[in-house]
Coordinates of C-alpha atoms and ligand atoms in Angstrom, one line a residue:
Chain A
M419 CA 60.6 -86.7 -184.4
N420 CA 57.7 -87.0 -186.7
Y421 CA 55.2 -84.9 -184.8
N422 CA 52.5 -83.7 -187.1
F423 CA 51.9 -80.0 -186.2
Q424 CA 48.2 -79.1 -186.5
F425 CA 47.7 -75.4 -185.9
N426 CA 44.1 -75.5 -187.4
V427 CA 42.6 -76.4 -184.1
V428 CA 44.4 -73.5 -182.4
W429 CA 43.2 -70.9 -185.0
R430 CA 39.7 -72.2 -184.7
N431 CA 39.8 -71.3 -181.0
F432 CA 42.0 -68.3 -181.4
D433 CA 39.2 -66.0 -180.1
A434 CA 39.2 -67.8 -176.8
L435 CA 43.0 -67.3 -176.5
L436 CA 42.6 -63.6 -177.3
E437 CA 40.0 -63.3 -174.6
G438 CA 42.4 -64.9 -172.2
A439 CA 45.2 -62.4 -173.3
W440 CA 42.8 -59.5 -172.8
L441 CA 42.0 -60.7 -169.3
T442 CA 45.7 -61.2 -168.6
F443 CA 46.3 -57.6 -169.7
Q444 CA 43.5 -56.3 -167.5
L445 CA 44.7 -58.2 -164.5
G446 CA 48.2 -57.1 -165.0
V447 CA 47.3 -53.4 -165.4
F448 CA 45.0 -53.4 -162.4
A449 CA 47.3 -55.3 -160.0
F450 CA 50.2 -53.1 -161.1
T451 CA 48.3 -49.8 -160.7
A452 CA 46.8 -50.8 -157.3
G453 CA 50.2 -52.2 -156.2
L454 CA 51.7 -48.9 -157.1
F455 CA 49.4 -47.1 -154.7
V456 CA 50.1 -49.6 -152.0
G457 CA 53.8 -49.4 -152.6
L458 CA 53.8 -45.6 -152.7
I459 CA 52.0 -45.3 -149.4
C460 CA 54.1 -48.0 -147.8
A461 CA 57.4 -46.4 -149.1
A462 CA 56.3 -43.0 -147.8
L463 CA 55.4 -44.5 -144.4
K464 CA 58.7 -46.4 -144.3
T465 CA 60.6 -43.2 -145.0
Y466 CA 58.7 -40.6 -142.9
G467 CA 56.5 -42.6 -140.5
P468 CA 57.1 -43.2 -136.8
W469 CA 58.9 -46.4 -135.9
P470 CA 55.8 -48.7 -135.1
V471 CA 54.5 -47.9 -138.6
R472 CA 57.9 -48.5 -140.2
L473 CA 58.0 -51.9 -138.4
L474 CA 54.6 -52.8 -139.7
V475 CA 55.6 -52.0 -143.2
N476 CA 58.7 -54.0 -142.8
V477 CA 56.7 -57.0 -141.6
Y478 CA 54.4 -56.7 -144.6
V479 CA 57.3 -56.5 -147.1
V480 CA 59.4 -59.3 -145.6
F481 CA 56.4 -61.6 -145.3
I482 CA 55.2 -61.1 -148.8
T483 CA 58.5 -61.1 -150.6
N484 CA 59.6 -64.2 -148.8
T485 CA 56.6 -66.4 -149.7
P486 CA 55.5 -67.6 -153.2
A487 CA 52.7 -65.7 -154.9
L488 CA 50.9 -69.0 -155.4
I489 CA 50.8 -69.6 -151.7
Q490 CA 49.4 -66.1 -151.1
I491 CA 46.7 -66.6 -153.6
Y492 CA 45.9 -70.1 -152.3
F493 CA 45.7 -68.6 -148.9
L494 CA 43.1 -66.1 -150.1
Y495 CA 41.1 -68.6 -152.2
F496 CA 41.3 -71.8 -150.1
G497 CA 42.3 -70.5 -146.7
L498 CA 40.1 -67.6 -146.0
P499 CA 36.7 -69.4 -146.7
D500 CA 37.5 -71.3 -143.5
L501 CA 37.2 -68.0 -141.7
G502 CA 34.0 -67.2 -143.5
I503 CA 35.6 -64.9 -146.1
R504 CA 34.7 -66.0 -149.6
W505 CA 36.0 -64.1 -152.6
S506 CA 35.7 -65.1 -156.3
N507 CA 38.7 -66.6 -157.9
E508 CA 39.3 -63.4 -159.9
A509 CA 39.0 -61.3 -156.8
C510 CA 41.5 -63.5 -155.1
V511 CA 44.0 -63.1 -158.0
L512 CA 43.5 -59.4 -158.0
I513 CA 43.9 -58.9 -154.3
G514 CA 46.8 -61.4 -154.1
L515 CA 48.7 -59.8 -157.0
T516 CA 48.1 -56.3 -155.6
L517 CA 49.4 -57.2 -152.2
N518 CA 52.3 -59.0 -153.8
A519 CA 53.2 -56.2 -156.2
G520 CA 52.7 -53.7 -153.4
A521 CA 55.4 -55.3 -151.3
Y522 CA 57.9 -55.4 -154.2
L523 CA 57.0 -51.9 -155.3
T524 CA 57.6 -50.7 -151.7
M525 CA 61.2 -51.8 -152.0
I526 CA 61.6 -50.4 -155.5
L527 CA 60.0 -47.0 -154.6
R528 CA 61.8 -46.8 -151.3
A529 CA 65.1 -46.4 -153.3
G530 CA 63.4 -43.4 -155.1
F531 CA 62.5 -41.8 -151.7
L532 CA 66.0 -42.2 -150.5
S533 CA 67.6 -40.7 -153.6
V534 CA 65.7 -37.4 -153.5
R535 CA 68.1 -34.6 -152.7
T536 CA 67.6 -33.1 -149.3
A537 CA 68.1 -29.6 -150.6
E538 CA 65.2 -30.1 -153.0
M539 CA 63.0 -31.3 -150.1
E540 CA 64.1 -28.4 -147.9
A541 CA 63.5 -25.9 -150.7
G542 CA 60.0 -27.3 -151.0
E543 CA 59.5 -27.1 -147.2
T544 CA 60.6 -23.4 -147.1
L545 CA 58.3 -22.6 -150.0
G546 CA 55.5 -23.7 -147.7
M547 CA 54.8 -27.2 -149.0
S548 CA 53.4 -29.8 -146.6
L549 CA 55.0 -33.3 -146.5
I550 CA 52.2 -34.6 -148.7
Q551 CA 52.7 -31.8 -151.2
R552 CA 56.5 -32.4 -151.2
I553 CA 55.8 -36.1 -151.9
R554 CA 53.4 -35.3 -154.7
Y555 CA 55.4 -32.5 -156.4
I556 CA 59.0 -33.5 -155.7
V557 CA 59.3 -37.2 -154.7
V558 CA 56.9 -38.7 -157.2
P559 CA 58.2 -37.0 -160.3
H560 CA 61.7 -37.8 -159.1
I561 CA 60.8 -41.5 -158.7
A562 CA 58.9 -41.6 -162.0
K563 CA 62.0 -40.4 -163.8
S564 CA 64.8 -42.0 -161.9
I565 CA 63.4 -45.5 -161.5
Y566 CA 61.0 -45.6 -164.3
P567 CA 62.9 -48.5 -166.0
A568 CA 62.7 -50.6 -162.9
L569 CA 59.0 -49.9 -162.6
A570 CA 58.4 -50.8 -166.3
N571 CA 60.4 -54.1 -165.8
F572 CA 58.3 -54.9 -162.8
F573 CA 55.1 -54.3 -164.7
I574 CA 56.2 -57.0 -167.2
V575 CA 57.0 -59.4 -164.4
I576 CA 53.5 -58.9 -163.0
L577 CA 51.9 -59.1 -166.4
V578 CA 53.6 -62.3 -167.4
M579 CA 54.5 -64.2 -164.3
G580 CA 52.1 -62.8 -161.8
T581 CA 48.8 -63.2 -163.7
S582 CA 49.5 -66.7 -164.9
V583 CA 49.2 -67.9 -161.3
G584 CA 45.5 -67.3 -161.7
A585 CA 45.3 -70.4 -164.0
L586 CA 45.8 -72.6 -160.9
I587 CA 42.5 -71.4 -159.2
G588 CA 40.5 -71.5 -162.4
V589 CA 40.8 -67.9 -163.7
D590 CA 40.7 -68.0 -167.5
E591 CA 43.5 -65.6 -168.3
L592 CA 45.8 -66.5 -171.1
T593 CA 47.6 -69.4 -169.4
G594 CA 44.3 -70.7 -168.0
Q595 CA 42.6 -70.5 -171.3
A596 CA 45.5 -72.3 -173.0
I597 CA 45.3 -75.1 -170.5
N598 CA 41.5 -75.4 -170.9
L599 CA 41.7 -75.5 -174.6
S600 CA 44.6 -77.9 -175.0
S601 CA 43.2 -80.4 -172.5
V602 CA 40.2 -80.8 -174.8
N603 CA 42.1 -82.0 -177.8
Y604 CA 45.6 -82.6 -176.5
R605 CA 47.3 -80.2 -178.9
W606 CA 49.5 -78.9 -176.1
L607 CA 52.5 -78.1 -178.3
E608 CA 50.5 -76.0 -180.7
Y609 CA 48.5 -74.2 -178.1
F610 CA 51.5 -73.4 -176.0
T611 CA 53.6 -72.2 -179.0
V612 CA 50.8 -69.8 -179.9
T613 CA 50.3 -68.8 -176.3
A614 CA 54.0 -68.0 -175.8
G615 CA 53.8 -65.9 -179.0
L616 CA 50.8 -64.0 -177.5
Y617 CA 52.7 -63.3 -174.3
V618 CA 55.6 -61.9 -176.4
V619 CA 53.2 -59.7 -178.3
L620 CA 51.6 -58.6 -175.0
T621 CA 54.9 -57.6 -173.4
F622 CA 56.0 -55.9 -176.6
V623 CA 52.8 -53.8 -176.7
A624 CA 53.1 -53.1 -173.0
S625 CA 56.8 -52.1 -173.2
L626 CA 56.1 -49.9 -176.2
G627 CA 53.2 -48.2 -174.3
L628 CA 55.4 -47.8 -171.2
A629 CA 58.3 -46.3 -173.2
L630 CA 56.0 -43.8 -174.9
V631 CA 54.4 -42.8 -171.6
G632 CA 57.9 -42.5 -170.1
R633 CA 59.2 -40.4 -172.9
W634 CA 56.1 -38.2 -173.0
A635 CA 55.5 -37.7 -169.3
F636 CA 58.8 -38.0 -167.7
R637 CA 61.5 -37.2 -170.3
V638 CA 62.8 -40.8 -169.8
R639 CA 64.5 -42.4 -172.8
A640 CA 63.7 -46.0 -172.0
R641 CA 64.9 -48.8 -174.2
I642 CA 62.3 -51.2 -175.2
F643 CA 64.4 -54.3 -175.4
Chain B
M319 CA 61.8 -1.2 -134.3
P320 CA 64.0 -3.4 -136.4
H321 CA 62.4 -5.4 -139.2
L322 CA 64.1 -8.6 -138.1
A323 CA 65.5 -8.9 -134.6
V324 CA 67.5 -12.0 -133.7
S325 CA 68.0 -12.1 -129.9
D326 CA 70.3 -14.5 -128.1
V327 CA 69.5 -17.4 -130.4
F328 CA 70.8 -20.9 -129.6
A329 CA 70.6 -23.9 -132.0
K330 CA 71.6 -27.5 -131.9
Y331 CA 72.1 -30.3 -134.4
G332 CA 71.1 -33.3 -132.2
K333 CA 73.3 -32.9 -129.1
L334 CA 75.8 -30.6 -130.8
E335 CA 75.1 -26.9 -130.0
V336 CA 76.3 -24.8 -132.9
L337 CA 74.8 -21.4 -132.1
H338 CA 75.6 -20.0 -128.6
G339 CA 73.5 -16.9 -128.3
I340 CA 73.4 -15.0 -131.6
S341 CA 72.0 -11.5 -131.7
F342 CA 71.7 -8.9 -134.5
D343 CA 69.1 -6.7 -136.2
V344 CA 68.2 -6.1 -139.8
E345 CA 66.3 -2.9 -140.7
R346 CA 63.8 -2.7 -143.5
G347 CA 65.6 -2.3 -146.9
E348 CA 69.0 -3.1 -145.4
V349 CA 71.5 -5.6 -146.8
V350 CA 73.2 -7.4 -143.9
S351 CA 76.0 -9.9 -144.5
L352 CA 77.2 -12.8 -142.3
V353 CA 80.9 -13.5 -142.7
G354 CA 83.3 -15.8 -140.8
P355 CA 85.3 -18.9 -141.0
S356 CA 83.9 -22.2 -142.2
G357 CA 81.8 -24.0 -139.5
S358 CA 81.2 -20.8 -137.6
G359 CA 77.4 -21.2 -138.0
K360 CA 76.4 -18.8 -140.7
S361 CA 74.3 -21.3 -142.6
T362 CA 72.7 -22.4 -139.4
V363 CA 71.6 -18.9 -138.6
L364 CA 69.7 -18.7 -141.9
R365 CA 68.3 -22.3 -141.4
T366 CA 67.0 -21.5 -137.9
L367 CA 65.3 -18.3 -139.2
V368 CA 63.1 -20.4 -141.5
G369 CA 62.6 -23.2 -139.1
L370 CA 64.8 -25.9 -140.8
T371 CA 67.0 -26.2 -137.7
P372 CA 65.3 -26.0 -134.3
V373 CA 65.8 -22.9 -132.2
T374 CA 66.7 -24.1 -128.7
G375 CA 66.9 -20.7 -127.0
G376 CA 66.4 -17.0 -127.5
H377 CA 63.9 -15.5 -129.9
V378 CA 63.4 -14.0 -133.4
D379 CA 61.1 -11.1 -133.9
V380 CA 59.7 -9.8 -137.2
D381 CA 58.3 -6.3 -136.9
G382 CA 58.3 -6.7 -133.1
T383 CA 56.3 -10.0 -133.1
S384 CA 58.1 -13.1 -131.8
I385 CA 58.0 -16.3 -134.0
D386 CA 57.0 -19.4 -132.1
Y387 CA 59.2 -22.1 -133.6
H388 CA 57.3 -24.8 -131.8
S389 CA 54.2 -24.1 -133.8
A390 CA 54.1 -25.5 -137.3
R391 CA 51.6 -22.8 -138.3
A392 CA 53.9 -20.0 -137.0
I393 CA 56.8 -21.5 -138.9
K394 CA 54.7 -21.5 -142.1
A395 CA 53.8 -17.9 -141.5
A396 CA 57.4 -17.0 -141.0
R397 CA 58.3 -18.7 -144.3
D398 CA 55.8 -16.5 -146.0
R399 CA 57.8 -13.5 -144.9
M400 CA 61.3 -14.9 -145.3
A401 CA 62.5 -16.9 -148.3
I402 CA 65.8 -18.8 -148.4
V403 CA 68.1 -19.7 -151.3
F404 CA 70.7 -22.4 -150.6
Q405 CA 74.2 -22.8 -151.9
Q406 CA 73.2 -25.4 -154.5
F407 CA 70.6 -28.0 -155.7
N408 CA 67.7 -25.7 -155.0
L409 CA 65.6 -26.3 -158.1
F410 CA 63.1 -29.0 -158.6
Q411 CA 64.9 -31.1 -161.2
N412 CA 61.8 -32.5 -162.8
M413 CA 60.0 -29.3 -163.6
T414 CA 60.6 -26.6 -166.1
V415 CA 62.0 -23.2 -165.0
L416 CA 58.6 -21.6 -165.2
R417 CA 56.9 -24.3 -163.2
N418 CA 59.7 -24.1 -160.6
V419 CA 58.8 -20.5 -160.1
T420 CA 55.0 -20.8 -160.3
L421 CA 54.4 -24.1 -158.4
A422 CA 54.3 -22.6 -154.8
P423 CA 52.2 -19.5 -155.6
T424 CA 49.6 -21.6 -157.6
K425 CA 49.5 -25.0 -155.9
I426 CA 50.4 -24.0 -152.4
K427 CA 48.9 -20.5 -152.2
G428 CA 46.1 -21.1 -154.6
R429 CA 46.6 -18.0 -156.7
P430 CA 45.3 -17.8 -160.2
K431 CA 47.7 -19.4 -162.7
A432 CA 47.6 -16.7 -165.4
E433 CA 48.4 -13.9 -163.0
V434 CA 51.2 -15.9 -161.3
E435 CA 52.7 -16.8 -164.7
A436 CA 52.8 -13.2 -165.8
E437 CA 54.6 -12.3 -162.6
A438 CA 57.0 -15.2 -162.9
I439 CA 58.0 -14.1 -166.4
E440 CA 58.7 -10.7 -165.1
L441 CA 60.8 -12.1 -162.3
L442 CA 62.7 -14.3 -164.8
S443 CA 63.4 -11.2 -166.9
L444 CA 64.6 -9.5 -163.8
V445 CA 67.2 -12.3 -163.3
G446 CA 67.9 -12.3 -167.1
L447 CA 66.4 -15.6 -167.9
A448 CA 63.0 -15.0 -169.6
D449 CA 64.1 -17.0 -172.6
K450 CA 64.8 -20.1 -170.4
R451 CA 61.3 -20.5 -169.1
D452 CA 60.7 -23.9 -170.7
A453 CA 64.2 -25.3 -170.0
Y454 CA 64.8 -27.9 -167.3
P455 CA 67.3 -27.3 -164.5
D456 CA 69.8 -29.8 -165.9
E457 CA 69.9 -27.8 -169.1
L458 CA 71.1 -24.6 -167.3
S459 CA 74.4 -23.5 -166.0
G460 CA 74.9 -23.4 -162.2
G461 CA 74.7 -19.6 -162.3
Q462 CA 71.5 -19.7 -164.3
Q463 CA 70.0 -22.2 -161.8
Q464 CA 70.8 -20.0 -158.9
R465 CA 69.2 -17.0 -160.6
V466 CA 66.1 -19.1 -161.2
A467 CA 66.2 -20.1 -157.5
I468 CA 66.2 -16.4 -156.6
A469 CA 63.3 -15.7 -158.9
R470 CA 61.4 -18.6 -157.4
A471 CA 62.0 -17.3 -153.9
L472 CA 60.8 -13.8 -155.0
A473 CA 57.7 -15.3 -156.5
L474 CA 56.2 -15.7 -153.0
K475 CA 56.8 -12.0 -152.3
P476 CA 58.9 -12.4 -149.2
E477 CA 59.8 -9.4 -147.1
I478 CA 63.2 -10.7 -146.4
L479 CA 65.5 -12.7 -148.7
L480 CA 68.0 -15.1 -147.2
L481 CA 70.9 -16.0 -149.5
D482 CA 73.3 -18.7 -148.4
E483 CA 76.6 -18.6 -150.4
V484 CA 74.6 -18.5 -153.6
T485 CA 77.8 -18.2 -155.6
S486 CA 80.2 -20.6 -153.9
A487 CA 79.3 -23.6 -156.0
L488 CA 79.9 -21.6 -159.2
D489 CA 82.8 -21.2 -161.6
P490 CA 84.4 -17.7 -161.2
E491 CA 83.0 -16.5 -164.5
L492 CA 79.4 -17.3 -163.4
V493 CA 79.7 -15.6 -160.1
N494 CA 79.2 -12.1 -161.5
E495 CA 75.9 -12.8 -163.2
V496 CA 74.4 -13.9 -159.8
L497 CA 76.0 -11.0 -157.9
D498 CA 74.5 -8.7 -160.5
T499 CA 71.1 -10.0 -159.7
V500 CA 71.6 -9.5 -156.0
R501 CA 72.9 -6.0 -156.6
R502 CA 69.8 -5.2 -158.6
L503 CA 67.6 -6.5 -155.8
A504 CA 69.6 -4.4 -153.2
G505 CA 69.0 -1.4 -155.5
E506 CA 65.3 -2.0 -155.4
G507 CA 65.3 -1.9 -151.7
M508 CA 64.8 -5.6 -151.0
T509 CA 65.7 -6.5 -147.4
M510 CA 68.4 -9.2 -147.5
L511 CA 70.5 -11.3 -145.2
L512 CA 73.3 -12.9 -147.0
V513 CA 76.1 -15.3 -146.3
S514 CA 79.0 -14.8 -148.6
H515 CA 82.7 -15.4 -149.1
E516 CA 82.9 -12.7 -151.8
M517 CA 84.4 -10.1 -149.6
S518 CA 84.6 -7.3 -152.1
F519 CA 81.0 -7.8 -153.0
V520 CA 80.0 -7.9 -149.3
R521 CA 81.8 -4.6 -148.8
E522 CA 80.0 -3.1 -151.8
V523 CA 76.4 -4.1 -151.1
S524 CA 76.1 -4.4 -147.4
N525 CA 74.8 -1.8 -145.0
K526 CA 76.1 -3.9 -142.1
V527 CA 78.5 -6.8 -141.8
I528 CA 78.4 -9.4 -139.0
F529 CA 81.5 -11.3 -138.2
M530 CA 80.8 -14.7 -136.6
D531 CA 83.1 -17.3 -135.1
K532 CA 82.4 -20.6 -133.3
G533 CA 78.6 -19.9 -133.1
R534 CA 78.9 -16.4 -131.7
V535 CA 78.8 -12.9 -133.2
V536 CA 82.3 -11.5 -132.6
E537 CA 81.7 -8.0 -134.0
S538 CA 79.4 -6.2 -136.3
G539 CA 79.2 -2.8 -138.0
P540 CA 79.4 -1.0 -141.3
P541 CA 81.6 -2.8 -143.8
G542 CA 84.3 -0.1 -143.8
Q543 CA 84.7 -0.5 -140.0
I544 CA 84.7 -4.4 -140.0
F545 CA 87.0 -4.8 -143.0
D546 CA 89.5 -2.0 -142.4
A547 CA 89.5 -1.5 -138.7
P548 CA 88.3 -4.7 -136.9
T549 CA 88.6 -4.5 -133.2
S550 CA 88.8 -8.2 -132.4
D551 CA 92.0 -10.3 -132.9
R552 CA 89.9 -13.0 -134.4
A553 CA 88.4 -10.8 -137.1
R554 CA 91.8 -9.1 -137.8
D555 CA 93.3 -12.5 -138.2
F556 CA 90.5 -13.8 -140.5
F557 CA 90.4 -10.8 -142.8
G558 CA 94.2 -10.6 -142.8
K559 CA 94.2 -14.1 -144.3
I560 CA 91.4 -13.6 -146.7
L561 CA 92.1 -10.1 -148.0
R562 CA 95.9 -10.3 -148.1
G563 CA 96.5 -14.0 -148.3
Ligands
ATP1282 N1 73.2 -31.3 -140.5 C1 74.1 -31.1 -139.6 N2 74.3 -32.1 -138.6 C2 75.2 -31.9 -137.7 N3 76.1 -30.9 -137.6 C3 76.0 -29.9 -138.5 C4 75.0 -30.0 -139.6 N4 75.2 -28.9 -140.3 C5 76.2 -28.2 -139.8 N5 76.7 -28.8 -138.7 C6 77.7 -28.3 -137.8 O1 77.4 -27.0 -137.3 C7 78.4 -26.1 -137.3 C8 78.1 -24.9 -138.1 O2 77.8 -25.2 -139.4 P1 77.3 -24.2 -140.5 O3 77.0 -24.9 -141.7 O4 76.3 -23.3 -140.0 O5 78.7 -23.3 -140.8 P2 79.0 -22.2 -141.8 O6 79.4 -21.0 -141.1 O7 77.8 -22.1 -142.7 O8 80.2 -22.9 -142.6 P3 80.6 -22.8 -144.2 O9 81.2 -21.4 -144.4 O10 81.6 -23.9 -144.3 O11 79.3 -23.0 -144.9 C9 79.6 -26.9 -137.9 O12 80.5 -27.3 -136.9 C10 79.0 -28.0 -138.6 O13 79.9 -29.2 -138.5
MG1283 MG1 77.4 -22.6 -144.8

C-alpha cells in the first residue's frame, strides 16, 4: 500500500464535477416531481377507477417495478429507435426515471389513499366536494403528512441511484462526469472519493430542504438522518 | 306541507336491506329525534337523506319537492339544504379549525373569503371556540372537535341539520358542552333531525320522538307520550331498560 494520492488533478477539474452534480440534482428533482404526478394519478385511478383501469395501472406498476431501471432506459435509448422513435440520451433518462419513479410512487401513495379515514371523505362529500376536490383537499394533504418520510426517502433513492444510470448512455451527470474525467488520467480513486463526497453533500442538502419543506408545509417533524 | 317528508323509504347495504319502509315528517323549526336499539337503522336514515346510502324505494320530499337520488346533481342540491354531522372523525385533520369551516363555502361554493371568514368566526363563537380558530383538530378535545364540526355544517347555511350521535364518542364531562350547542341552535329555530342516546336531552329538546326498531318506525309522537306512555311492547321494553336499568 504505497499509493500516492494526488487530488490536484481532481481540484483542477472540480468545476466539471460540480456541473455534473448540478445536472444530477436537476434530473433527480424533475424525475421525482414528474413521477409524483404520475404516481398520484395512478394511485387515484387504482383506488377509485373502474376495474379495467385498475388492471391497467397494475400492469404498469408490476412491469416497471419488476425490471431494472437500466433495462428500461436502454429500451428507450437503444430499443425505440428501431421503431423510428429517437430521443436524446437526456430525454431517455428523464422519461425512463419518471416512469420508474411513477410506478414506485404509485405503490407508496396508494398506502396514503387507503389510510384516509372514510368519515373524512364522507364529510367532504356531504359538504358538496366532488371526488377530485376531495382528493385535492383531503387525500393529498393527508398523504403529504402521513407518508412524507417515505416520499423523502424515495427522492433520495431517485437522486442518487436513479440518475447515475444516465452515465451508461452518456449523460454527463455526476457519475458520468466522474467516469469521463478519471478515464483521461486514471486517477479513479481520487475522482471517486471526491464524487462520493459530492453525493453525500447532495443528499444532505436535499434532505435538509425536504425536512424544512415538510416542517413548514405539512407540520411533519422529519429526521434528517 | 311538512318541511321534510320521508315516505316509505327503503335502503340497502349491498344485498342487506336495513330500512323497510320508513315514514315520518319534520316541520320547519322542529327538532325531531330518532331513538331505538343499536342496529335499528337510525344512522342509515340520516345517511340516505344526504345520499351516502342509496335509497331503494319510497321518496323524500323537501318543501313538497321529491329528491331524485339517482341524479348526482339532485343529491348535490339536497346536500345544500341538509348538512350532516357524524358520530366522530368529522374534521379534516390537516387543516386548521378556521379552514375546516371556510373550505366548502370558499372553494366549493366560491364565496368571497373575507365574508366567509367573518361568518365562520361568528359560528365558532356560537359554539364557544372562537379562540381555537388556528388550532388543528388533533389539538382539540373530542367535544371541541364536534362543536367545530357543527360550525362547519352550519357554514353552508343548511335548512336542516342532521346530527348522528354527536356525543356518543365523548367522555361524560364533554357531552354537555356539545348538548349546549344543540340546545342553543334549537332555541334559534334551527330545524334538526337528531339521533341520540341521551334520553333526558332528547326529551328536553325534541318536539317529536320517533322510535325505530329493525328498520321500521314502531311509534312516534311528542316526547312525553313516547317516553311515559309508549303503546308498543317493543318501545316499553326498550325505554324500560334504558330509563330504569
Ligand atoms: N356500511 C355498512 N355495510 C353493511 N351493513 C351496514 C353498514 N352500516 C350499517 N349496516 C347495518 O345496517 C343496520 C342498521 O345500521 P345503523 O348504523 O343504521 O344502525 P343504528 O340504529 O344507527 O345503530 P347504532 O345505534 O348502533 O348506531 C345494522 O344491522 C348494521 O349492521
Ligand atoms: Mg348509528
